[in-house]
Amino acid sequence: MAEGLRERKKRQTRQYISDVATGLFMERGFDAVTVAEIAEAANVSVNTVYNYFPAKEDLFFDRSAGMADRLARWVRGRDAGESAARAVLRELRGEVEAVSPRVGLMEGYDRFMRVIHEAPPLRSRLWSLQQEFHDNVEAVLREEAGAATDDPMPDLMAGQICWIHQAVFVAIGREMLSGRKPAEVSREVLILLDDIEDLLSEKVLNYAVRGAS
């Protein structure tokens, strides 16, 4: 269905508030900026800010909902004959090879990461997001395998798959923080992905192979 005028205005307002907040956070740091200052800069009320963003951390991680489900989407959308782990490795290689901003390979990502490192509430929220990644992947694996609730395998495999993703993002964040160029980091992370695949057992690499339709 086409987006209505009211929905479009709400989406635009939400995005504008988020953009204003992000600019302030990047300039002054997360802890130094108040919600009241964000509201004033965006020319809206404090209540309006909270209507769109229940917590201050939500203003920084405004795209977290789509991010937290990304790994699960990759697993669910794997090709016939492809396992869950190999699907994630393939998707990550594609993003890294394309020097994609979606994995942090962009100028300015170092400032984004520095804001997180300097703010304990953001580090805590990042940990929560990582747990969401895990829970979403586990749910997909458990559903598709028809696993019992007490079967530990989907949980263990989700942990391995999320480790792949986290290892890549940690490496990218570390190198970008040190002032490296995105294209240089991309080349090194592609080698890292090969090393990660070599470390994974055959049991992980061959778990949840999608059958032919």
Coordinates of C-alpha atoms in Angstrom, one line a residue:
M1 CA 0.0 0.0 0.0
A2 CA 1.2 3.5 -0.7
E3 CA 2.4 5.5 2.2
G4 CA -0.2 8.0 3.4
L5 CA 0.5 11.7 4.0
R6 CA 0.2 11.3 7.8
E7 CA 2.6 8.3 7.8
R8 CA 5.1 10.1 5.6
K9 CA 5.1 13.2 7.8
K10 CA 5.7 11.0 10.9
R11 CA 8.5 9.2 9.2
Q12 CA 10.1 12.4 8.0
T13 CA 9.8 14.0 11.5
R14 CA 11.3 10.9 13.1
Q15 CA 14.2 10.9 10.7
Y16 CA 14.8 14.7 11.1
I17 CA 14.9 14.4 14.9
S18 CA 17.3 11.4 14.6
D19 CA 19.6 13.3 12.2
V20 CA 19.7 16.4 14.5
A21 CA 20.5 14.2 17.5
T22 CA 23.2 12.3 15.6
G23 CA 24.9 15.5 14.6
L24 CA 24.9 16.8 18.2
F25 CA 26.2 13.4 19.5
M26 CA 29.0 13.4 16.9
E27 CA 30.0 17.0 17.7
R28 CA 29.8 16.9 21.5
G29 CA 29.5 13.2 22.6
F30 CA 26.5 11.3 23.8
D31 CA 26.6 12.1 27.5
A32 CA 27.1 15.8 26.9
V33 CA 23.8 16.2 24.9
T34 CA 20.4 16.3 26.6
V35 CA 17.1 15.3 25.1
A36 CA 15.9 18.9 25.8
E37 CA 18.8 20.3 23.7
I38 CA 17.9 17.8 20.9
A39 CA 14.2 18.9 21.0
E40 CA 15.2 22.6 20.9
A41 CA 17.6 22.0 17.9
A42 CA 14.9 20.1 16.1
N43 CA 12.3 22.6 16.9
V44 CA 10.0 20.1 18.6
S45 CA 8.9 19.5 22.1
V46 CA 10.6 17.1 24.5
N47 CA 7.4 15.0 24.5
T48 CA 7.6 14.7 20.7
V49 CA 11.1 13.4 20.9
Y50 CA 10.0 10.7 23.5
N51 CA 7.0 9.8 21.4
Y52 CA 9.3 8.7 18.6
F53 CA 12.3 7.6 20.8
P54 CA 11.4 6.1 24.2
A55 CA 15.1 6.3 25.3
K56 CA 18.0 8.6 24.5
E57 CA 20.0 5.6 23.2
D58 CA 17.2 5.0 20.6
L59 CA 18.2 8.3 19.0
F60 CA 21.7 7.0 18.4
F61 CA 20.7 3.5 17.4
D62 CA 17.7 4.6 15.3
R63 CA 18.1 1.9 12.7
S64 CA 18.7 -0.9 15.2
A65 CA 15.4 -2.7 14.5
G66 CA 16.4 -3.6 11.0
M67 CA 20.0 -4.4 12.0
A68 CA 18.9 -6.8 14.8
D69 CA 17.0 -8.9 12.3
R70 CA 19.6 -8.9 9.6
L71 CA 21.4 -12.1 10.5
A72 CA 18.1 -13.9 10.9
R73 CA 17.0 -12.7 7.4
W74 CA 20.3 -13.9 5.9
V75 CA 19.8 -17.3 7.5
R76 CA 16.2 -17.5 6.5
G77 CA 17.0 -16.5 2.9
R78 CA 19.9 -18.9 2.4
D79 CA 20.1 -20.7 -1.0
A80 CA 19.2 -24.4 -1.6
G81 CA 22.2 -26.5 -0.5
E82 CA 23.6 -23.7 1.6
S83 CA 24.0 -23.9 5.4
A84 CA 23.2 -21.1 7.8
A85 CA 26.8 -20.3 8.6
R86 CA 27.8 -20.3 4.9
A87 CA 25.0 -18.0 4.1
V88 CA 26.2 -15.5 6.7
L89 CA 29.8 -15.8 5.4
R90 CA 28.6 -15.2 1.8
E91 CA 26.5 -12.2 2.8
L92 CA 29.4 -10.7 4.8
R93 CA 31.9 -11.2 2.0
G94 CA 29.6 -9.5 -0.4
E95 CA 29.2 -6.5 1.9
V96 CA 32.9 -6.2 2.7
E97 CA 34.0 -6.7 -0.9
A98 CA 31.6 -3.9 -1.9
V99 CA 33.1 -1.6 0.8
S100 CA 29.6 -1.2 2.1
P101 CA 28.7 1.5 4.7
R102 CA 26.3 -1.2 6.1
V103 CA 29.3 -2.9 7.7
G104 CA 31.1 0.3 8.7
L105 CA 33.4 0.7 5.7
M106 CA 32.9 4.4 5.2
E107 CA 34.6 7.7 6.0
G108 CA 33.4 9.0 9.3
Y109 CA 32.7 5.6 10.9
D110 CA 35.5 6.1 13.3
R111 CA 33.7 9.1 14.8
F112 CA 30.5 6.9 15.2
M113 CA 32.5 4.2 17.0
R114 CA 34.3 6.8 19.2
V115 CA 31.0 8.1 20.4
I116 CA 30.0 4.6 21.4
H117 CA 33.3 3.8 23.1
E118 CA 33.1 7.0 25.2
A119 CA 29.5 6.4 26.4
P120 CA 28.8 3.4 28.7
P121 CA 25.0 3.6 28.0
L122 CA 25.7 3.1 24.3
R123 CA 28.1 0.2 25.0
S124 CA 25.4 -1.4 27.1
R125 CA 22.8 -0.9 24.3
L126 CA 25.2 -2.4 21.8
W127 CA 25.5 -5.5 24.0
S128 CA 21.7 -5.8 24.1
L129 CA 21.6 -5.5 20.3
Q130 CA 24.1 -8.3 20.0
Q131 CA 21.8 -10.5 22.2
E132 CA 18.9 -9.6 19.9
F133 CA 21.0 -10.8 17.0
H134 CA 21.5 -14.1 18.8
D135 CA 17.9 -14.6 19.9
N136 CA 16.6 -13.9 16.4
V137 CA 19.0 -16.3 14.7
E138 CA 18.3 -19.0 17.3
A139 CA 14.5 -18.6 16.8
V140 CA 14.9 -19.1 13.0
L141 CA 17.1 -22.2 13.5
R142 CA 14.8 -23.7 16.1
E143 CA 11.8 -23.1 13.9
E144 CA 13.2 -24.5 10.7
A145 CA 14.8 -27.5 12.5
G146 CA 11.7 -28.2 14.4
A147 CA 13.9 -28.4 17.5
A148 CA 12.4 -29.0 20.9
T149 CA 12.7 -26.2 23.4
D150 CA 15.3 -28.1 25.4
D151 CA 17.5 -28.8 22.4
P152 CA 20.7 -26.8 22.9
M153 CA 21.9 -27.0 19.3
P154 CA 20.0 -24.0 17.8
D155 CA 21.3 -21.9 20.7
L156 CA 24.9 -23.1 20.2
M157 CA 24.8 -22.6 16.5
A158 CA 23.4 -19.2 16.8
G159 CA 26.3 -18.3 19.1
Q160 CA 28.8 -19.4 16.4
I161 CA 27.0 -17.5 13.6
C162 CA 26.8 -14.4 15.7
W163 CA 30.5 -14.7 16.5
I164 CA 31.3 -14.6 12.8
H165 CA 29.3 -11.4 12.5
Q166 CA 30.8 -9.8 15.6
A167 CA 34.4 -10.7 14.7
V168 CA 34.0 -8.9 11.4
F169 CA 32.4 -5.8 13.0
V170 CA 35.0 -5.6 15.8
A171 CA 37.8 -5.8 13.3
I172 CA 36.3 -3.2 11.0
G173 CA 35.6 -0.9 14.0
R174 CA 39.1 -1.3 15.4
E175 CA 40.8 -0.5 12.0
M176 CA 38.5 2.4 11.2
L177 CA 39.2 3.9 14.6
S178 CA 42.9 3.8 13.9
G179 CA 42.4 6.0 10.8
R180 CA 42.6 3.4 8.1
K181 CA 41.0 3.8 4.6
P182 CA 37.8 1.7 4.0
A183 CA 39.2 0.0 0.9
E184 CA 42.3 -1.1 2.8
V185 CA 40.3 -2.5 5.6
S186 CA 38.0 -4.2 3.2
R187 CA 40.9 -6.2 1.7
E188 CA 42.2 -7.3 5.1
V189 CA 38.7 -8.3 6.4
L190 CA 38.2 -10.5 3.3
I191 CA 41.3 -12.4 4.4
L192 CA 39.9 -12.4 8.0
L193 CA 36.7 -14.0 6.7
D194 CA 38.7 -16.8 5.2
D195 CA 40.5 -17.3 8.5
I196 CA 37.2 -17.4 10.3
E197 CA 35.8 -20.0 8.0
D198 CA 38.9 -22.1 8.5
L199 CA 38.4 -22.0 12.2
L200 CA 34.8 -23.3 12.1
S201 CA 34.1 -27.0 12.4
E202 CA 32.4 -29.0 9.7
K203 CA 29.5 -29.4 12.1
V204 CA 28.9 -25.7 12.2
L205 CA 29.5 -25.2 8.4
N206 CA 27.1 -28.0 7.6
Y207 CA 24.3 -27.2 10.1
A208 CA 20.9 -26.3 8.8
V209 CA 21.6 -26.9 5.1
R210 CA 18.6 -25.9 3.1
G211 CA 17.1 -28.7 1.0
A212 CA 16.1 -28.2 -2.6
S213 CA 12.6 -26.9 -3.1

